[in-house]
CSV table of C-alpha atoms in Angstrom, one decimal:
chain,number,residue,atom,x,y,z
T,28,PRO,CA,0.0,0.0,0.0
T,29,PHE,CA,3.0,2.3,0.2
T,30,TYR,CA,3.2,2.3,-3.6
T,31,PRO,CA,0.6,3.6,-6.0
T,32,GLU,CA,-2.0,1.0,-7.0
T,33,GLY,CA,-0.9,-0.7,-10.3
T,34,ALA,CA,2.6,0.7,-10.2
T,35,GLU,CA,5.3,-1.4,-11.8
T,36,ALA,CA,8.1,-2.7,-9.6
T,37,GLY,CA,10.6,-0.7,-11.6
T,38,SER,CA,9.0,2.6,-10.4
T,39,PHE,CA,9.1,1.7,-6.7
T,40,LEU,CA,12.5,3.2,-6.0
T,41,ALA,CA,11.7,6.6,-7.6
T,42,HIS,CA,8.4,6.7,-5.6
T,43,TYR,CA,10.2,5.8,-2.4
T,44,ALA,CA,12.7,8.6,-3.0
T,45,THR,CA,9.9,11.2,-2.9
T,46,HIS,CA,9.2,10.2,0.7
T,47,PHE,CA,12.6,9.3,2.2
T,48,ASP,CA,16.2,10.4,1.5
T,49,THR,CA,18.0,7.2,2.1
T,50,VAL,CA,17.5,3.4,1.8
T,51,GLU,CA,19.4,0.4,3.0
T,52,CYS,CA,19.8,-2.2,0.3
T,53,ASP,CA,19.1,-5.7,1.5
T,54,ALA,CA,19.4,-7.3,-1.9
T,55,THR,CA,23.2,-6.9,-1.9
T,56,PHE,CA,23.3,-9.4,1.0
T,57,TYR,CA,22.2,-12.2,-1.3
T,58,ARG,CA,24.3,-11.4,-4.4
T,59,ILE,CA,26.6,-8.8,-5.8
T,60,PRO,CA,24.4,-6.7,-8.1
T,61,SER,CA,25.2,-6.1,-11.8
T,62,ALA,CA,26.6,-2.8,-13.0
T,63,LYS,CA,23.3,-2.2,-14.9
T,64,THR,CA,21.3,-2.7,-11.7
T,65,VAL,CA,23.4,-0.2,-9.7
T,66,ASP,CA,23.3,2.3,-12.6
T,67,GLY,CA,19.5,2.1,-12.4
T,68,TRP,CA,19.5,2.8,-8.7
T,69,ARG,CA,21.7,5.8,-9.3
T,70,ASP,CA,19.6,7.2,-12.2
T,71,ARG,CA,16.2,6.7,-10.6
T,72,THR,CA,17.0,8.7,-7.5
T,73,PRO,CA,17.4,12.5,-7.0
T,74,PRO,CA,20.6,14.3,-6.1
T,75,GLY,CA,21.4,14.0,-2.4
T,76,PHE,CA,19.7,10.6,-2.1
T,77,LEU,CA,21.9,8.1,-0.1
T,78,PHE,CA,22.2,4.3,-0.4
T,79,THR,CA,23.6,2.1,2.2
T,80,ALA,CA,24.1,-1.6,1.4
T,81,LYS,CA,24.8,-4.8,3.1
T,82,LEU,CA,28.0,-6.7,2.5
T,83,PRO,CA,27.3,-9.9,0.6
T,84,GLN,CA,26.7,-13.0,2.8
T,85,GLU,CA,29.5,-14.7,0.8
T,86,ILE,CA,31.9,-12.4,2.7
T,87,THR,CA,30.2,-12.1,6.2
T,88,HIS,CA,28.7,-15.6,6.6
T,89,ASP,CA,30.0,-18.1,4.0
T,90,LYS,CA,33.7,-17.1,4.2
T,91,GLY,CA,33.5,-15.6,7.7
T,92,LEU,CA,35.7,-12.6,6.6
T,93,VAL,CA,38.5,-15.0,5.7
T,94,ASP,CA,40.0,-15.2,2.1
T,95,CYS,CA,37.4,-12.7,0.8
T,96,ALA,CA,39.6,-10.1,-0.9
T,97,ALA,CA,38.3,-11.0,-4.4
T,98,PRO,CA,34.6,-10.8,-3.8
T,99,LEU,CA,35.1,-7.7,-1.6
T,100,ARG,CA,37.0,-6.0,-4.4
T,101,GLU,CA,34.2,-7.0,-6.9
T,102,PHE,CA,31.5,-5.7,-4.6
T,103,LEU,CA,33.0,-2.4,-3.9
T,104,MET,CA,33.9,-1.8,-7.5
T,105,VAL,CA,30.3,-2.2,-8.7
T,106,MET,CA,28.9,-0.2,-5.7
T,107,GLU,CA,31.2,2.7,-6.4
T,108,ARG,CA,29.1,3.3,-9.6
T,109,LEU,CA,26.6,5.1,-7.2
T,110,GLY,CA,29.2,7.9,-6.9
T,111,ASP,CA,28.3,10.4,-4.1
T,112,LYS,CA,25.0,8.5,-3.5
T,113,LEU,CA,26.9,5.6,-1.9
T,114,GLY,CA,27.0,5.9,1.9
T,115,PRO,CA,28.2,3.3,4.5
T,116,ILE,CA,28.4,-0.4,3.8
T,117,LEU,CA,26.8,-2.5,6.5
T,118,ALA,CA,28.6,-5.7,7.6
T,119,GLN,CA,25.8,-7.7,9.4
T,120,PHE,CA,26.8,-10.7,11.4
T,121,ALA,CA,24.7,-13.5,12.7
T,122,TYR,CA,23.7,-14.2,16.3
T,123,VAL,CA,25.9,-17.0,18.0
T,124,ALA,CA,23.8,-19.2,20.2
T,125,LYS,CA,25.0,-20.3,23.7
T,126,GLY,CA,24.3,-23.9,22.9
T,127,LYS,CA,26.5,-23.7,19.7
T,128,ASP,CA,29.5,-22.1,21.3
T,129,ALA,CA,29.3,-20.9,24.9
T,130,ASN,CA,32.6,-19.0,24.9
T,131,GLU,CA,31.9,-17.3,21.6
T,132,TYR,CA,28.4,-16.5,22.7
T,133,ALA,CA,29.8,-14.7,25.7
T,134,THR,CA,32.9,-13.0,24.3
T,135,GLY,CA,32.9,-12.9,20.5
T,136,ALA,CA,36.7,-13.6,20.6
T,137,SER,CA,36.8,-15.7,17.5
T,138,PHE,CA,34.8,-13.0,15.6
T,139,ARG,CA,37.2,-10.3,16.6
T,140,GLU,CA,40.2,-12.4,15.5
T,141,ARG,CA,38.7,-12.5,12.0
T,142,LEU,CA,37.4,-9.0,12.0
T,143,ALA,CA,40.7,-7.3,12.8
T,144,PRO,CA,42.5,-8.4,9.6
T,145,PHE,CA,39.4,-7.8,7.5
T,146,LEU,CA,39.3,-4.2,8.7
T,147,ALA,CA,43.0,-3.9,7.7
T,148,LEU,CA,41.8,-4.8,4.2
T,149,TRP,CA,39.0,-2.3,4.2
T,150,PRO,CA,39.6,0.9,2.2
T,151,LYS,CA,39.8,3.8,4.6
T,152,GLU,CA,37.9,6.1,2.2
T,153,ARG,CA,34.8,3.9,2.2
T,154,PRO,CA,32.6,4.2,5.4
T,155,LEU,CA,31.7,0.9,7.0
T,156,ALA,CA,29.3,0.0,9.9
T,157,VAL,CA,29.5,-3.3,11.8
T,158,GLU,CA,26.4,-5.0,13.3
T,159,VAL,CA,26.5,-7.8,15.8
T,160,ARG,CA,23.5,-9.5,17.5
T,161,ASN,CA,25.1,-10.8,20.7
T,162,ALA,CA,24.6,-8.2,23.5
T,163,THR,CA,27.6,-9.5,25.4
T,164,TRP,CA,29.9,-8.5,22.6
T,165,ILE,CA,29.2,-4.8,23.1
T,166,ALA,CA,32.2,-4.5,25.4
T,167,HIS,CA,35.6,-2.8,25.3
T,168,PRO,CA,37.4,-5.4,23.1
T,169,LEU,CA,35.1,-4.9,20.2
T,170,LEU,CA,34.3,-1.3,20.8
T,171,ASP,CA,38.0,-0.4,21.1
T,172,LEU,CA,38.8,-2.2,17.9
T,173,LEU,CA,36.1,-0.3,16.0
T,174,LYS,CA,37.0,3.0,17.6
T,175,GLU,CA,40.6,2.7,16.6
T,176,ARG,CA,39.5,2.6,13.0
T,177,GLY,CA,36.6,5.1,13.3
T,178,ILE,CA,34.0,2.5,12.3
T,179,PRO,CA,30.6,2.8,13.9
T,180,LEU,CA,29.0,-0.1,15.7
T,181,ALA,CA,25.5,-0.4,14.1
T,182,LEU,CA,22.9,-0.2,16.9
T,183,SER,CA,19.9,-2.5,16.7
T,184,ALA,CA,16.4,-2.5,18.1
T,185,TYR,CA,16.4,-6.3,18.0
T,186,TYR,CA,15.1,-8.8,20.5
T,187,THR,CA,18.6,-10.1,21.4
T,188,MET,CA,20.0,-6.6,21.9
T,189,PRO,CA,19.7,-4.1,24.8
T,190,ALA,CA,17.1,-1.4,25.0
T,191,PRO,CA,18.5,2.2,24.5
T,192,GLU,CA,18.6,3.1,28.2
T,193,LYS,CA,20.6,-0.1,29.0
T,194,LEU,CA,22.8,0.2,25.9
T,195,PHE,CA,24.0,3.8,26.7
T,196,ALA,CA,24.4,2.9,30.4
T,197,GLY,CA,27.2,0.5,29.7
T,198,PRO,CA,30.5,1.0,27.8
T,199,ASP,CA,30.0,3.8,25.3
T,200,PRO,CA,28.8,2.2,22.0
T,201,ARG,CA,29.6,5.3,20.0
T,202,THR,CA,32.8,4.3,18.1
T,203,ALA,CA,32.6,6.9,15.3
T,204,GLU,CA,31.0,10.2,14.4
T,205,LEU,CA,28.3,8.5,12.3
T,206,THR,CA,25.5,6.7,14.1
T,207,TYR,CA,23.9,3.8,12.3
T,208,VAL,CA,20.7,2.3,13.8
T,209,ARG,CA,18.5,-0.5,12.6
T,210,PHE,CA,15.0,-1.1,13.9
T,211,ILE,CA,14.6,-4.8,13.1
T,212,GLY,CA,12.1,-6.4,15.6
T,213,ASP,CA,11.4,-10.1,16.2
T,214,HIS,CA,10.7,-11.9,12.9
T,215,LYS,CA,9.0,-14.9,14.4
T,216,LYS,CA,6.7,-13.0,16.8
T,217,MET,CA,5.7,-10.5,14.1
T,218,ASP,CA,5.0,-13.2,11.5
T,219,ALA,CA,2.8,-15.0,14.1
T,220,LEU,CA,1.0,-11.8,14.9
T,221,VAL,CA,0.4,-10.9,11.3
T,222,ALA,CA,-0.9,-14.4,10.6
T,223,LYS,CA,-3.3,-14.1,13.6
T,224,LEU,CA,-4.6,-10.7,12.5
T,225,LYS,CA,-5.2,-11.9,8.9
T,226,GLY,CA,-6.9,-15.0,10.2
T,227,GLU,CA,-9.2,-12.8,12.3
T,228,GLY,CA,-10.0,-10.6,9.3
T,229,LYS,CA,-8.3,-7.6,10.9
T,230,ARG,CA,-5.5,-7.3,8.3
T,231,VAL,CA,-5.6,-7.3,4.5
T,232,GLY,CA,-1.9,-8.0,3.6
T,233,ASP,CA,1.2,-9.0,5.5
T,234,TRP,CA,2.7,-5.6,5.6
T,235,SER,CA,-0.3,-3.3,5.1
T,236,ALA,CA,-0.4,-1.3,8.3
T,237,LEU,CA,1.3,-0.9,11.7
T,238,ALA,CA,0.4,-4.0,13.9
T,239,VAL,CA,2.2,-2.9,17.1
T,240,ASP,CA,2.4,0.5,18.7
T,241,ARG,CA,6.1,1.1,19.4
T,242,THR,CA,5.8,4.9,19.9
T,243,ALA,CA,7.0,4.8,23.5
T,244,GLU,CA,10.0,2.7,22.6
T,245,MET,CA,10.9,4.9,19.6
T,246,LYS,CA,10.6,8.0,21.8
T,247,ARG,CA,13.3,6.4,24.1
T,248,TRP,CA,15.5,5.6,21.1
T,249,ALA,CA,15.1,9.1,19.7
T,250,ALA,CA,16.0,10.8,23.0
T,251,ALA,CA,19.0,8.5,23.6
T,252,LEU,CA,20.3,8.8,20.1
T,253,LYS,CA,19.9,12.6,19.8
T,254,SER,CA,21.6,13.1,23.1
T,255,ALA,CA,24.5,10.7,22.3
T,256,ALA,CA,25.1,11.3,18.6
T,257,LYS,CA,28.4,12.8,17.6
T,258,GLY,CA,27.4,13.5,14.0
T,259,PRO,CA,24.9,12.3,11.4
T,260,VAL,CA,22.3,9.6,12.3
T,261,LEU,CA,21.1,7.0,9.8
T,262,ALA,CA,18.0,5.1,10.9
T,263,TYR,CA,16.4,2.2,9.0
T,264,PHE,CA,13.3,0.2,9.6
T,265,ASN,CA,12.2,-3.4,8.8
T,266,ASN,CA,8.6,-4.4,8.4
T,267,HIS,CA,9.0,-6.8,11.3
T,268,TYR,CA,9.7,-4.0,13.7
T,269,ALA,CA,6.1,-2.9,14.0
T,270,GLY,CA,4.3,-4.3,10.9
T,271,PHE,CA,4.8,-1.5,8.3
T,272,ALA,CA,8.2,0.0,7.9
T,273,PRO,CA,7.2,3.2,6.0
T,274,ASP,CA,4.9,4.3,8.8
T,275,SER,CA,7.5,3.4,11.4
T,276,ALA,CA,10.1,5.5,9.6
T,277,ARG,CA,7.7,8.5,9.3
T,278,LEU,CA,6.7,8.3,12.9
T,279,PHE,CA,10.3,8.1,14.1
T,280,ARG,CA,11.2,11.2,12.0
T,281,GLU,CA,8.3,13.1,13.7
T,282,LEU,CA,9.4,11.9,17.2
T,283,TRP,CA,13.1,12.8,16.4
T,284,ASP,CA,12.0,16.4,15.5
T,285,GLN,CA,10.2,16.6,18.9
T,286,VAL,CA,13.3,15.9,20.9
T,287,PRO,CA,15.1,19.1,22.1
T,288,SER,CA,18.4,19.5,20.4
């Protein structure tokens, strides 16, 4: 329902860009896009529009940051076609369960051992953000590693991660001037709620309207982020956060403007 009725998929991005000034590309997580695709993204958006993009899973998940110089080079080369519309690249990493590896679950030591040499490969001129989903990893070893290189820790409103008041009460998670925050939610719980609402005839489509009122939580995030931010703030929303990402993003923008500077 965010897009005009009957609109072709090829027109979605241009329409989106009339409402928002940045987008996070999830598609790049699954495969490196073609030059033609990236050129289309660039040409269908206005000056000043900003793309962020996930690192391909081949690099972050399949190779685990090891022996990935070739795909990294290929990915960055094609993404550079966006020119000044290319913002930070997001390196998203999976949650490590306690039952799978108790020590890694608690410390992230193996992850840091792989991350450090990868960051040495990373071109300094290209902004990068790093997202982890184990709350215990948000501690000085990881934060210091990122801070030394001026790389932001991507902050997440995710069910395994701390709420903003707890996040900012611990070691300072601000590792760079840029703040990158992702409102992700709980996929399983939201999918179940959406299915229930549809079954009861209270919802037309999967992602057709907000399903949960997260205004109070977003107010806390807006206040904490605006108070703590050292520079620009990029915020992105998933449909699973509250049921309809466009309305969540619009509401957050309104709540942000209400927070005293």
